[in-house]
XYZ file of C-alpha atoms in Angstrom:
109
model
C -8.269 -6.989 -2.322
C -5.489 -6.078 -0.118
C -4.099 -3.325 1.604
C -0.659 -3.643 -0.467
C -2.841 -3.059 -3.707
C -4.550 0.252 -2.542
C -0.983 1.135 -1.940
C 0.384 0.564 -5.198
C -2.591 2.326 -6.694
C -2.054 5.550 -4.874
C 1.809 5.225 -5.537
C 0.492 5.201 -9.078
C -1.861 7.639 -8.584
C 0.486 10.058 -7.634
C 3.283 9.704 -9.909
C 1.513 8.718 -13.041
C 4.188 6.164 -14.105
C 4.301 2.934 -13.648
C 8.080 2.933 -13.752
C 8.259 5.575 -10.835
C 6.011 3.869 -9.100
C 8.292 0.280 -9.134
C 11.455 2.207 -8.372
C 9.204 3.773 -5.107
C 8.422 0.031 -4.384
C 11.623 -1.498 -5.154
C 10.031 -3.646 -7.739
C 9.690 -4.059 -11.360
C 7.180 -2.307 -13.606
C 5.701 -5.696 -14.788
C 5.057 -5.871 -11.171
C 3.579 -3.275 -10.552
C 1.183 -3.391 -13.872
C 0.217 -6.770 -12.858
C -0.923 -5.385 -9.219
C -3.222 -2.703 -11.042
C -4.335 -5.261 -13.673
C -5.335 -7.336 -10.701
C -6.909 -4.868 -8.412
C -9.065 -3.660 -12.011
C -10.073 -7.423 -12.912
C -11.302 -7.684 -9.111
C -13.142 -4.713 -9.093
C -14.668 -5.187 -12.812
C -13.312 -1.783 -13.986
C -10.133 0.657 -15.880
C -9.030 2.706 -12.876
C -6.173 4.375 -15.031
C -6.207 4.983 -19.315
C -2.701 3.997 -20.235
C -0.979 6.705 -22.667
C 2.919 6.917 -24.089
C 3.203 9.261 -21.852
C 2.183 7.721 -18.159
C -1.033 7.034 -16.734
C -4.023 8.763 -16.102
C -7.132 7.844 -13.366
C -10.595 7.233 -15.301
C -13.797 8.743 -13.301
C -13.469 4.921 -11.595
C -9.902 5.658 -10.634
C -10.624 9.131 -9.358
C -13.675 7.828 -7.416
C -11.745 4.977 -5.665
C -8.513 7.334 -4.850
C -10.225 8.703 -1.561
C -11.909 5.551 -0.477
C -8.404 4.042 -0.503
C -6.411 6.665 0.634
C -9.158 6.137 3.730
C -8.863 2.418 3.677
C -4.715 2.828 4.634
C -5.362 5.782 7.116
C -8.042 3.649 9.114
C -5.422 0.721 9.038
C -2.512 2.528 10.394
C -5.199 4.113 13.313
C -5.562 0.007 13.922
C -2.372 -0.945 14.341
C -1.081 2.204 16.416
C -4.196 1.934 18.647
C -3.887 -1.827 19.294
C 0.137 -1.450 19.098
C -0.749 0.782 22.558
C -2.074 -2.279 23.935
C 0.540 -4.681 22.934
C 2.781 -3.766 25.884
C 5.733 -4.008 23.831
C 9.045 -2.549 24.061
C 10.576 -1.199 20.467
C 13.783 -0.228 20.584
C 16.455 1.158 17.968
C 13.783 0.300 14.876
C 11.427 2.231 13.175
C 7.804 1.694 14.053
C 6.702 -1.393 12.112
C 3.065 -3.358 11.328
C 4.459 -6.584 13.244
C 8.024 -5.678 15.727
C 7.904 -9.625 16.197
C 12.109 -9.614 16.029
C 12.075 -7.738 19.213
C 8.978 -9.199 20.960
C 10.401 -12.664 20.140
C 13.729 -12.178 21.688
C 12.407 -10.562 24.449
C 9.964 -13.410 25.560
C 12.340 -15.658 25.437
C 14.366 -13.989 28.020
């Protein structure tokens, strides 16, 4: 599993629709459906009963919410802690997982 697929779940988790979801993501919904149907067939369970109406989290999905919304947190503590020992200059961008444009041009100065 990857970090990209807890994020999609929460996305879901939150608005109940897959279609919201893909327009948060700038994808399609087949996209994102396929993401959930993944992250379910890895972890051998439904994490959300599908209804006409949206989604809904089974006791799996509601179980799982906090240990992912835990799994992103402790990943963005990572990468700002070991972004303070990068010693790298960011300027004009927002805060990214990898500022390799930046670091790149400046090395080779």
């Amino acid at each position: 599993m990857n970090i990209h697929e807890y994020k999609i779940f929460l996305d879901v988790c939150n608005t109940k629709n897959f279609s919201e979801t893909a327009r948060n993501n700038f994808i399609t919904k087949s996209a994102i459906i396929q993401h959930i149907n993944k992250l379910e067939q890895k972890l051998g369970i439904k994490l959300f009963e599908r209804t006409s109406r949206g989604v809904n989290l089974t006791d799996a999905g509601k179980a799982l919410q906090p240990l992912a919304k835990g799994i992103i947190e402790k990943q963005s503590e990572i990468i700002k802690t070991m972004h303070d020992y990068s010693h790298t200059l960011t300027i004009g961008t927002i805060y990214l997982e990898k500022p390799i444009l930046i670091n790149t041009v400046l090395q080779k100065k």
